[in-house]
Coordinates of C-alpha atoms in Angstrom, one line a residue:
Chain P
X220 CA 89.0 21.5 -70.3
X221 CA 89.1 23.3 -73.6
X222 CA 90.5 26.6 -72.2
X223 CA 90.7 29.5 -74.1
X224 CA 88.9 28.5 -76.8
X225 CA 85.7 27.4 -75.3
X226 CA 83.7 30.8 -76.6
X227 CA 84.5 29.8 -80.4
X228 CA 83.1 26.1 -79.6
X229 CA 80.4 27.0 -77.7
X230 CA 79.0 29.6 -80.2
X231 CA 79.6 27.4 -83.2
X232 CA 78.0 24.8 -81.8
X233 CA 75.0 27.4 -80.6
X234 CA 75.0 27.8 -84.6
X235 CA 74.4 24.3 -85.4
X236 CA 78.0 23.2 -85.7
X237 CA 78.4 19.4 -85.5
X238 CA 81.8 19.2 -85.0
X239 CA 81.7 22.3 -82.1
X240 CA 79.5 19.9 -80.3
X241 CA 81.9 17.3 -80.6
X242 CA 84.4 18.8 -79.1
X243 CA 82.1 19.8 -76.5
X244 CA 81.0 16.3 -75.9
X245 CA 84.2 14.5 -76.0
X246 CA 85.5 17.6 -73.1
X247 CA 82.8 16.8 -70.5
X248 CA 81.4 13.2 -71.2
X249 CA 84.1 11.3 -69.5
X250 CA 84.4 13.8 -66.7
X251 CA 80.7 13.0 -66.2
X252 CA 80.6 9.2 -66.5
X253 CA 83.6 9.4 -64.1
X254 CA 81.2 11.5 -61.6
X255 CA 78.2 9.6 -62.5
X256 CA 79.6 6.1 -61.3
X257 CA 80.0 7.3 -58.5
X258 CA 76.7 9.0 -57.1
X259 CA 74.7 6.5 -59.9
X260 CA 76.6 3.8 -60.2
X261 CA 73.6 1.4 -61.6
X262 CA 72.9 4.0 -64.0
X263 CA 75.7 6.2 -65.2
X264 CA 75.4 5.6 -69.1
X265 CA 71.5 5.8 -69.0
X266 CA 71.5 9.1 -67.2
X267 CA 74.8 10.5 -68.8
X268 CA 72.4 9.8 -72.1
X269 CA 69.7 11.9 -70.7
X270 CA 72.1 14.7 -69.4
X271 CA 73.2 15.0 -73.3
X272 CA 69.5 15.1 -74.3
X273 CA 68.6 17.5 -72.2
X274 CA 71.5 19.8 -72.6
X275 CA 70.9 19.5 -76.4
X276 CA 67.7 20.9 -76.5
X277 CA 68.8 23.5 -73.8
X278 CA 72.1 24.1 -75.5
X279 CA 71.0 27.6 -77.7
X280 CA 70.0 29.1 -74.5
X281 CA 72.6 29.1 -72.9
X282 CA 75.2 31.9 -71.7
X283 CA 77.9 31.5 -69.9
X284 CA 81.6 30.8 -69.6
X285 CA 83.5 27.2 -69.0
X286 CA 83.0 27.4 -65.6
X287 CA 78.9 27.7 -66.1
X288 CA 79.2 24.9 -69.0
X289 CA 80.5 22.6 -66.9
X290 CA 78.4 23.3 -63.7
X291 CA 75.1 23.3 -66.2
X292 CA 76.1 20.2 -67.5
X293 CA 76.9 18.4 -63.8
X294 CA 73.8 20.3 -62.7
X295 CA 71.6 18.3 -65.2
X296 CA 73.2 15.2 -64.4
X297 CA 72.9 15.5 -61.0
X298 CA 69.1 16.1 -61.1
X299 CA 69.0 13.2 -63.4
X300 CA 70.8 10.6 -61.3
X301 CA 68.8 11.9 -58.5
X302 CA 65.3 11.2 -60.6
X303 CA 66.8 7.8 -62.0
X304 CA 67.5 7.0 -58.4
X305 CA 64.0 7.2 -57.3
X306 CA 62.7 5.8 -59.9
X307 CA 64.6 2.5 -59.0
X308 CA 63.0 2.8 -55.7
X309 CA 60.2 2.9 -57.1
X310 CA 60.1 0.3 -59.9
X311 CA 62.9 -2.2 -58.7
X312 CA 65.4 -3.3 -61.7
X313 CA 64.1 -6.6 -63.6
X314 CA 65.7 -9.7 -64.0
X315 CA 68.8 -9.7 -66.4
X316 CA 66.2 -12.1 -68.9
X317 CA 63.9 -9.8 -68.8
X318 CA 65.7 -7.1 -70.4
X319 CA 65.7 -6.6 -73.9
X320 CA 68.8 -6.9 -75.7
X321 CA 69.6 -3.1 -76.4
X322 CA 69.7 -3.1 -72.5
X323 CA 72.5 -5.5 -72.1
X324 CA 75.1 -4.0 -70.5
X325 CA 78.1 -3.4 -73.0
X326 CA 80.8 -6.1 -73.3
X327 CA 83.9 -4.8 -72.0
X328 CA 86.3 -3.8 -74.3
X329 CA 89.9 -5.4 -74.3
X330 CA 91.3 -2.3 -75.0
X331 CA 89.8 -0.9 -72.0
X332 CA 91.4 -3.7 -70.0
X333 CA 94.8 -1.8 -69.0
X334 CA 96.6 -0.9 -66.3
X335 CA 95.8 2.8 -66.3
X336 CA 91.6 1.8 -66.7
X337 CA 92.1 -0.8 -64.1
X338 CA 93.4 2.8 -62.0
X339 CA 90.6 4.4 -62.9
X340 CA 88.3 1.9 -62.2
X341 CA 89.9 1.8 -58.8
X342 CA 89.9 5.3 -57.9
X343 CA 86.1 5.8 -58.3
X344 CA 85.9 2.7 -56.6
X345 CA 88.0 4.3 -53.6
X346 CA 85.7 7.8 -54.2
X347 CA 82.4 5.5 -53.8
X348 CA 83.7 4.5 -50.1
X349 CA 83.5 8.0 -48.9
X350 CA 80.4 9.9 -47.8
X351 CA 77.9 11.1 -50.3
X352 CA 78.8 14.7 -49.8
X353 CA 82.9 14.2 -49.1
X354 CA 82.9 12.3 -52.6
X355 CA 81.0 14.5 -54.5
X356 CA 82.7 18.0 -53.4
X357 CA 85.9 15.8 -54.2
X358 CA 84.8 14.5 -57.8
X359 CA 82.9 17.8 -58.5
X360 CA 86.5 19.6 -57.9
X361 CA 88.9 17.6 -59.3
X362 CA 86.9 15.8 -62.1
X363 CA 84.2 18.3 -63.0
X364 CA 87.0 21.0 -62.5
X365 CA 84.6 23.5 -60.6
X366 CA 85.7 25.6 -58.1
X367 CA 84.4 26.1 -54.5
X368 CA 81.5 28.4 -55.2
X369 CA 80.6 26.5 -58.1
X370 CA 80.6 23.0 -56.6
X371 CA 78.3 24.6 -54.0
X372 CA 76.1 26.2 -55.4
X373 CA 75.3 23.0 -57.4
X374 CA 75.2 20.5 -54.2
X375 CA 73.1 23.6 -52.5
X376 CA 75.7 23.8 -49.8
X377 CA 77.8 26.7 -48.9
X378 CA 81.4 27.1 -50.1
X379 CA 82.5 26.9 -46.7
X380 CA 80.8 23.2 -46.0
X381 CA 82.0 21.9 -49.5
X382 CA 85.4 23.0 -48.6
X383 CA 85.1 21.2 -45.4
X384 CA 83.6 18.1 -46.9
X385 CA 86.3 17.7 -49.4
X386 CA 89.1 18.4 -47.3
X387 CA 87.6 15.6 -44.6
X388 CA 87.4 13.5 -47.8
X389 CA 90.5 13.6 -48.9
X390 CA 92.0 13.4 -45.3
X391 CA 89.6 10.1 -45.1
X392 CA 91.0 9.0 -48.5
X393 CA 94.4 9.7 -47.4
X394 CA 93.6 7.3 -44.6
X395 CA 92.7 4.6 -45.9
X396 CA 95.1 4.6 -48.3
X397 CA 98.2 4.6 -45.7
X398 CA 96.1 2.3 -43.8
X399 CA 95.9 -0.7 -46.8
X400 CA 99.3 1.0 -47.8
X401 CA 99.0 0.6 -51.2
X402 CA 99.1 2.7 -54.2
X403 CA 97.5 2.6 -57.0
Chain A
X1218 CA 91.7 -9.4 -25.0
X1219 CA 94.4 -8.1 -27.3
X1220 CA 97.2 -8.6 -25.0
X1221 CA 100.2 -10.8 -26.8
X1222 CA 101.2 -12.2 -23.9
X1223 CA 97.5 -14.1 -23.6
X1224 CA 97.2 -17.5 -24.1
X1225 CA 95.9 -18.0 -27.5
X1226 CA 93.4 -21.5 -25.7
X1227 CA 91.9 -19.4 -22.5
X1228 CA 90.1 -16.7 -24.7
X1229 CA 89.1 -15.0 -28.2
X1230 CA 92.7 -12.9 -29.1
X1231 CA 92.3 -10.1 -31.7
X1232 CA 95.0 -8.8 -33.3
X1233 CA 96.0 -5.0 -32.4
X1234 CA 96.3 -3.2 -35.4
X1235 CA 97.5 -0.4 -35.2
X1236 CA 96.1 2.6 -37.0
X1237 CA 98.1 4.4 -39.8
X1238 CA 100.4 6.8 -39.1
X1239 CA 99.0 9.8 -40.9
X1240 CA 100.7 13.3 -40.4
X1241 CA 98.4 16.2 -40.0
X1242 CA 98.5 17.9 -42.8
X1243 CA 97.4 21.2 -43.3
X1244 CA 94.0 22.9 -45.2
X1245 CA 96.4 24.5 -47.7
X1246 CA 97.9 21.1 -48.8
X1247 CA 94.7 19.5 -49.3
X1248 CA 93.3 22.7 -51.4
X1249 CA 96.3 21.9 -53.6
X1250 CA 95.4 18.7 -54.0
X1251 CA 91.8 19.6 -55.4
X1252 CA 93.7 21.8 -57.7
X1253 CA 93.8 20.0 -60.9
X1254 CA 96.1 21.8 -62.4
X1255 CA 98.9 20.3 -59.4
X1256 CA 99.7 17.1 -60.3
X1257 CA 100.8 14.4 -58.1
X1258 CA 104.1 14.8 -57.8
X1259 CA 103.8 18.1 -56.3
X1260 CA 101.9 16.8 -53.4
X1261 CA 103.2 16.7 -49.6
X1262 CA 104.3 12.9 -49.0
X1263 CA 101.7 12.3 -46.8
X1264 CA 98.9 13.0 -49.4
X1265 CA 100.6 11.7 -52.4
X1266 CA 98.8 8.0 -52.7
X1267 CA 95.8 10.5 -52.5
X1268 CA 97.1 12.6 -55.0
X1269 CA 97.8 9.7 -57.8
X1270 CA 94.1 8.4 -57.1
X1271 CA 93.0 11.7 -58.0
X1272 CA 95.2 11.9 -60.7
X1273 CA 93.9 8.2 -61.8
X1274 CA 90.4 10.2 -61.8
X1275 CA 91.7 12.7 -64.4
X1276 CA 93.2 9.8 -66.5
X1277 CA 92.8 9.9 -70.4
X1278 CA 89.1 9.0 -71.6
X1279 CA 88.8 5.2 -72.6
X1280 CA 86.7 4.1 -75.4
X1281 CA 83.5 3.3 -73.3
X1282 CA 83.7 6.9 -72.4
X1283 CA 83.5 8.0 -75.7
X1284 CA 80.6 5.9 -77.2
X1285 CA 77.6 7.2 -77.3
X1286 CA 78.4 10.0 -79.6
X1287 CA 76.3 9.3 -82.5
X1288 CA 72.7 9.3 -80.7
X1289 CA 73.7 12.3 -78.8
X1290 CA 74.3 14.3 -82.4
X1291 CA 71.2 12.8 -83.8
X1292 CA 69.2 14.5 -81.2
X1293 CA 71.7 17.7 -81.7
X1294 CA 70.5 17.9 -85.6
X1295 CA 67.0 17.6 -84.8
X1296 CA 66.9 19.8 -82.0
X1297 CA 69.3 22.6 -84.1
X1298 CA 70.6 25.2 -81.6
X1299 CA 70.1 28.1 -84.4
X1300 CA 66.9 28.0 -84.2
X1301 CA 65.9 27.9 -80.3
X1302 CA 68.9 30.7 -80.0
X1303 CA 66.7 33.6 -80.7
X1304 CA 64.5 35.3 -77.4
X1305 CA 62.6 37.3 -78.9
X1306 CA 60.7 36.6 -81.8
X1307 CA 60.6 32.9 -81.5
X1308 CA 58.3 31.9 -84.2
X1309 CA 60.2 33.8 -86.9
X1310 CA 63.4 32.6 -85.9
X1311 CA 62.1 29.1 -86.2
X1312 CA 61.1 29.3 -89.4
X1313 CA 64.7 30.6 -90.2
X1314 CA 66.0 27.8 -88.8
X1315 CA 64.4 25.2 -90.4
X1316 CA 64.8 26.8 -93.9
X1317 CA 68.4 26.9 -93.4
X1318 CA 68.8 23.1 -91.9
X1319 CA 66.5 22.7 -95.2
X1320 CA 69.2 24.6 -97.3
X1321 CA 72.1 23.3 -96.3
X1322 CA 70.6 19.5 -96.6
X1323 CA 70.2 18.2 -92.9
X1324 CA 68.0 15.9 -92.0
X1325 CA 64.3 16.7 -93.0
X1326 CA 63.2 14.8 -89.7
X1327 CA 64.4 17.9 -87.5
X1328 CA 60.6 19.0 -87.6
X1329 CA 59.9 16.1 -85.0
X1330 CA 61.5 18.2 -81.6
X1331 CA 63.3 21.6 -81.0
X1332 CA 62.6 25.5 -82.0
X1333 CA 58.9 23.9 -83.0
X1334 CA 57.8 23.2 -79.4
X1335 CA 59.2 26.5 -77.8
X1336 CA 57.9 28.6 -80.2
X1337 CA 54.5 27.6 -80.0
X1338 CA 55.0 27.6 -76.2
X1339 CA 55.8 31.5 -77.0
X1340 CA 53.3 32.1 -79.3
X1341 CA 50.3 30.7 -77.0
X1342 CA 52.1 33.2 -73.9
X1343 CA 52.1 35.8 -76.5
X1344 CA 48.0 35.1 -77.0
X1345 CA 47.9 34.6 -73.4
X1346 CA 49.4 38.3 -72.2
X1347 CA 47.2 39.9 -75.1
X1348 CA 44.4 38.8 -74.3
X1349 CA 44.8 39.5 -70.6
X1350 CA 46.5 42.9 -72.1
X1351 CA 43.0 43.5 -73.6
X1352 CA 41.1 42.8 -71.0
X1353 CA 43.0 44.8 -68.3
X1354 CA 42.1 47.7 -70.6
X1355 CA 38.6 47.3 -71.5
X1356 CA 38.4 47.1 -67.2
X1357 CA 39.7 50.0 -67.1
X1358 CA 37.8 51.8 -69.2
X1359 CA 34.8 50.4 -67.7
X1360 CA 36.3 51.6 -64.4
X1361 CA 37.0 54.8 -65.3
X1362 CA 33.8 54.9 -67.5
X1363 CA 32.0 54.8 -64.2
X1364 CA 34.2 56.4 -62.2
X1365 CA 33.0 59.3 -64.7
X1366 CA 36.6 60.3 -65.4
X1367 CA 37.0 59.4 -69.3
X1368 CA 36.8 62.7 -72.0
X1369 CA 33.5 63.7 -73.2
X1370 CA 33.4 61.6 -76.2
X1371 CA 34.8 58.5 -74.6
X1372 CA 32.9 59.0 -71.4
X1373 CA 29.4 58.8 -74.3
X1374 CA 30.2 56.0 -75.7
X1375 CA 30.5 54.6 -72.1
X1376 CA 27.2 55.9 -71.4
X1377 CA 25.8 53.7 -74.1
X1378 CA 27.9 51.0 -74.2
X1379 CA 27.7 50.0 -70.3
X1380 CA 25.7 52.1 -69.4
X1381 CA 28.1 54.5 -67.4
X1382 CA 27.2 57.9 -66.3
X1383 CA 26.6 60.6 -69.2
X1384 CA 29.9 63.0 -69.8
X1385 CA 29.3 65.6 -67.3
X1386 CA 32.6 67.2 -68.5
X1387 CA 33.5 69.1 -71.5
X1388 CA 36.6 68.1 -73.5
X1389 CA 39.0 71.0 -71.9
X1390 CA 38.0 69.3 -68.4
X1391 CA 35.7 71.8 -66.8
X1392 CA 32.4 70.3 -65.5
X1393 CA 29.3 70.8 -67.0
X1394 CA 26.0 70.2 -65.8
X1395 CA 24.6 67.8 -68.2
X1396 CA 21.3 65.8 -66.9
X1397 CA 22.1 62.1 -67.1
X1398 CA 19.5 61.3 -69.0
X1399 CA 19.9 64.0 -71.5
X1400 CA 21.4 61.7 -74.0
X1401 CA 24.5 61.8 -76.4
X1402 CA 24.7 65.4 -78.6
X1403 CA 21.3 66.1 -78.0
X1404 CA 20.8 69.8 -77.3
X1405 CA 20.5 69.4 -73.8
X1406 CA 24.4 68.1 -74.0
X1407 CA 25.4 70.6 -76.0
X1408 CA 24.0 73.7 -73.8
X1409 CA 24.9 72.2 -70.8
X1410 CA 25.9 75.2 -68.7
X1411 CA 29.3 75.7 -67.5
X1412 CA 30.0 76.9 -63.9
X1413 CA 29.7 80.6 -62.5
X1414 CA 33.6 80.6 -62.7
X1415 CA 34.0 81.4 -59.3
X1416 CA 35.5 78.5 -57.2
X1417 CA 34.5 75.5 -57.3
X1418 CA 31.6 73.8 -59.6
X1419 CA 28.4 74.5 -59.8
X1420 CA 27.3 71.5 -58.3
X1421 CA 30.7 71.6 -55.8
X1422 CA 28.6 75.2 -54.8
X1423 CA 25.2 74.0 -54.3
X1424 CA 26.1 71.5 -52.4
X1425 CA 28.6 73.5 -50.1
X1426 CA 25.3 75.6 -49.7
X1427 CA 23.3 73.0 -48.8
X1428 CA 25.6 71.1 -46.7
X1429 CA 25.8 74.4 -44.3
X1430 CA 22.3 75.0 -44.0
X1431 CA 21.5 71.4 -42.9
X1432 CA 24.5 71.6 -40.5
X1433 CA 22.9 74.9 -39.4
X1434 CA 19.9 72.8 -38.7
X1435 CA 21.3 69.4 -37.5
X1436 CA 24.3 69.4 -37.1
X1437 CA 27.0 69.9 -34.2
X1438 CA 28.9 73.4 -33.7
X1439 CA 32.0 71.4 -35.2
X1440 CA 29.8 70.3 -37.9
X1441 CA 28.5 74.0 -38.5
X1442 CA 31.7 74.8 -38.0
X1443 CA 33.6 73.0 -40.7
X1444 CA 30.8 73.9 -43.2
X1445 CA 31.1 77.3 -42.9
X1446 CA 35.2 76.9 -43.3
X1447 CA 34.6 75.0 -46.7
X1448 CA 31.6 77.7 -47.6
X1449 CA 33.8 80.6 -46.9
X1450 CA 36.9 79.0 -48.4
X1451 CA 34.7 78.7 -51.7
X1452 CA 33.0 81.9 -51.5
X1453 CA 36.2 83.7 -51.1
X1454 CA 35.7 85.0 -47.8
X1455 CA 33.1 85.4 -45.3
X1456 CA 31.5 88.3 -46.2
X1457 CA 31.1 87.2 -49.8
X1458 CA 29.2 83.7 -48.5
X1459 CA 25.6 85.6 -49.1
X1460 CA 26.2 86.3 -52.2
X1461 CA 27.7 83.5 -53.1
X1462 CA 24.7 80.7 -52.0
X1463 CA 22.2 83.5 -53.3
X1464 CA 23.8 83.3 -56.8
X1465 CA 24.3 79.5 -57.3
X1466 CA 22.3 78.1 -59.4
X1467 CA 20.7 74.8 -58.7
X1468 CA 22.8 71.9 -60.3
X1469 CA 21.1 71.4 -64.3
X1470 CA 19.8 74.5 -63.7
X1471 CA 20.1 78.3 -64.7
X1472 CA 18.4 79.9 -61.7
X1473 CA 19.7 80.3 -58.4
X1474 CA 19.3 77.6 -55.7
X1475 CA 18.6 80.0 -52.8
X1476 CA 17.8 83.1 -54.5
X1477 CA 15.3 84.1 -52.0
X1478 CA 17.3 82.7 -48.9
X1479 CA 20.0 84.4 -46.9
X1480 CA 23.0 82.9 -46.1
X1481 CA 23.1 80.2 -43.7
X1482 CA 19.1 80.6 -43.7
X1483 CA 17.7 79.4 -46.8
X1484 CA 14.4 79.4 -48.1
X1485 CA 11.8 76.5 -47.1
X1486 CA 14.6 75.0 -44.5
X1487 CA 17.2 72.7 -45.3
X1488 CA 17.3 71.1 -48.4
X1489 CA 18.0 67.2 -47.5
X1490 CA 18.6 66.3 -51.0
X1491 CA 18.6 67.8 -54.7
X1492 CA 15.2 66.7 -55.6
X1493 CA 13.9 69.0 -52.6
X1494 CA 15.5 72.1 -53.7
X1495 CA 13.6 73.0 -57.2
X1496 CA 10.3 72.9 -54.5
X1497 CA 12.1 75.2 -52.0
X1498 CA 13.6 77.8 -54.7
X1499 CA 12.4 79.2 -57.6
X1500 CA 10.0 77.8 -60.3
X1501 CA 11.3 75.9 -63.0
X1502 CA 12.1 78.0 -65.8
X1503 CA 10.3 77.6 -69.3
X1504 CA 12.9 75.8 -71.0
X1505 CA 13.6 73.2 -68.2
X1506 CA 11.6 69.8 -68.6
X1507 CA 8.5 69.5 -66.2
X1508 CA 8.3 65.9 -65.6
X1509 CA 11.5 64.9 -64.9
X1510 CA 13.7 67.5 -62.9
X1511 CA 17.6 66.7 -63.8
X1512 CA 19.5 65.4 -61.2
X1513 CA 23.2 64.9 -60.5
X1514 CA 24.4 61.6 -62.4
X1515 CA 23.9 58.6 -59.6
X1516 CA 26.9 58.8 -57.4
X1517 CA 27.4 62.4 -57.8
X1518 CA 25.3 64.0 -55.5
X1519 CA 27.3 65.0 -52.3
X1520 CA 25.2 63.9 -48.9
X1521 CA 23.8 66.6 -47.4
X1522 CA 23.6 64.7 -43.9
X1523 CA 26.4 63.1 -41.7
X1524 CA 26.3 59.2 -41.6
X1525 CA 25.1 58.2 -38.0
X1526 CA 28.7 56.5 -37.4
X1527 CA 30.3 60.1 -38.0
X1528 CA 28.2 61.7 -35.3
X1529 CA 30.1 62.6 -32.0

């Protein structure tokens, strides 16, 4: 979250500002990989990639505060993951030798290998088990740091069912986790 | 079947397992929880393993997350937020756009996508609402040009141009009594004759005349009846009605329609429509033309008889 500061970024990089749009990028792009692995798991880079297009070429346009950024920008991925995922139903993936090299899937990084990654990795894996709508409302609160009305208005849900979804979520979550007892 | 106590040999034994001991916690807790700004520790001790996998969630970005960077800014300099900004004027602000990228020595190849695309989207729905701007007009004026409603000058050129009814009204407003066919400033036009200034138009007169005369003929007592309300409303009274029919002249005329007539009881009978009346009144006078009497413009003659519907 860049806070207090978001009007400056967002207007310099309205003006063409490289490095505003860094900033911007670097804010939300893990946030949305995070959420994107989780409701697009076969696709998260891919349609993160087109979110960033797409917001891009929407990005003078736009008027808002922090709040609205963020929301736009889980909005467009959203739709994306949701168009990616049809398209997969209706062209099913290729074989792995059939895919041109720039398609292979990135080597993992050793770097990435740690224990706080390996938490990571584990939480959205934990996230994935819950219902659609109980881990979005959750991810779209905590990751995408949108509030009630926000996250609703972006799943097309009243405040009132997100609220309820996430709460059962996180009750589920809870759950299971006292239930393997283990932490992470 | 999950009994202890059963012989492991006789029968399938499941283990119990007995379910986790989770304390209820309430709605307040769990809204702290989605509150990102609480951090793990602060959570109630039932919901803290949930809490440190949501905090995992919010861990610091790893490197994957953070490739990716340089395709996104590519598209970001061709697409140049500067110049899509603008709402208005999109064309213009384009233009600015790309002669400052140009300036300040970014990449020439930002004519590819961007301000380009929207502002020709612009300009063609600019062209679009013009032309359908222009065309709601000229409608209009061919509407109104019709509807015999446009100034003099306007209304002849409409006469002409599409062939809408001659002006029949001088440029302060006040009806005149030009034949249709009398043509654009001929002298005709230009003497058209004003009406007697009493009530309504001359035409408005004749045909208030006429209308009670054939209702006197044909028509029902509530038929007479309302005639002879509009006749005395326009004649000023009801004593002033045979005055007023004996002094009207007929429409594109000087003379009076009923000169010879009475009120109520006309000359020759009822006058069904205009081209009756110069036979039942007067004779032309000199200066009219013979052959073709002048009429009320098409559309403009008031009927003179109720449609059979309106009958009681």
């Amino acid at each position: 979250v860049i806070g207090d500061e978001f009007p400056v970024v967002l207007a310099a990089a309205q003006d063409g500002n490289e490095g505003a749009f860094t900033v911007l990028w670097r804010d939300a792009n893990p946030a949305l990989l995070r959420y994107l692995r989780v409701i697009s798991p076969e696709s998260a880079e891919d349609v993160a990639a087109d979110t960033w297009l797409r917001v891009v070429r929407g990005l003078a346009g736009f008027r808002g505060d922090e709040t609205n950024w963020r929301a736009w920008v889980f909005t467009i991925a959203r739709r994306r993951a949701i168009d990616e995922r049809r398209r997969r139903i209706r062209h099913p993936a290729r074989p792995l030798d059939e895919l041109a090299p720039g398609d292979a899937p990135a080597a993992p990084d050793t770097a990435d290998i740690a224990i706080a990654n390996l938490q990571t990795d584990a939480a959205i894996a934990l996230i994935r088990t819950l219902p659609p709508l109980q881990a979005e409302a959750i991810l779209l609160r905590v990751v995408g740091g949108l509030d009630t009305h926000a996250a609703a208005e972006l799943l097309g849900r009243s405040p009132g069912a997100v609220r309820v979804a996430a709460h059962r979520g996180l009750r589920r979550l809870a759950a299971m986790l006292a239930e393997a007892g283990v932490t992470l | 079947v999950t009994d202890p106590g059963v012989p492991e040999d006789d029968m399938l034994n499941l283990r119990w397992r007995p379910r986790a001991d989770v304390p209820p916690v309430g709605d307040a807790a769990l809204d702290a929880l989605l509150d990102p700004a609480q951090g793990p520790d602060s959570a109630v001790a039932p919901l803290r393993p949930t809490a440190e996998v949501l905090a995992a969630l919010l861990a610091s970005p790893r490197r994957t997350e953070l490739a990716g960077l340089d395709r996104v800014l590519a598209e970001f300099r061709a697409a140049d937020g500067r110049a899509a900004r603008a709402a208005g004027d999109m064309a213009a602000r384009a233009a600015d756009g790309r002669g400052a990228r140009a300036a300040d020595g970014r990449g020439a190849d930002s004519r590819r996508v961007g301000p380009v695309r929207p502002a020709r989207r612009r300009a063609r729905l600019f062209v679009t609402l013009g032309a359908a701007a222009v065309a709601a007009l000229v409608a209009m004026f061919g509407a109104v040009g019709y509807a015999d409603m446009l100034p003099a000058t306007l209304q002849a050129f409409a006469h002409t141009a599409i062939a809408a009814p001659a002006p029949t009204r001088t440029h302060t407003g006040v009806r005149t009594l030009v034949p249709a066919r009398g043509g654009i400033g001929t002298t005709q036009g230009a003497e058209a004759s004003t009406s007697p200034g009493r009530g309504p138009s001359t035409a408005a007169a004749y045909g208030l005349c006429n209308a009670y005369q054939h209702a006197v003929a044909h028509g029902s007592a509530t038929q007479r009846a309302a005639a002879f309300r509009k006749l005395a409303a326009a004649a000023g009274g009801t004593e002033n009605i045979a005055g007023f029919c004996r002094t009207v002249p007929l429409p594109g005329s000087s003379l009076p329609g009923n000169q010879t007539g009475r009120p109520g009881h006309p000359p020759g009978g009822p006058a069904g429509h205009h081209k009756n009346a110069p036979q039942n009144g007067a004779e032309p006078s000199a200066g009219q033309p013979k052959a073709k009497p002048t009429h009320t413009p098409p559309g403009k003659a008031k009927p003179t008889h109720t449609p059979p519907g309106k009958s009681r």
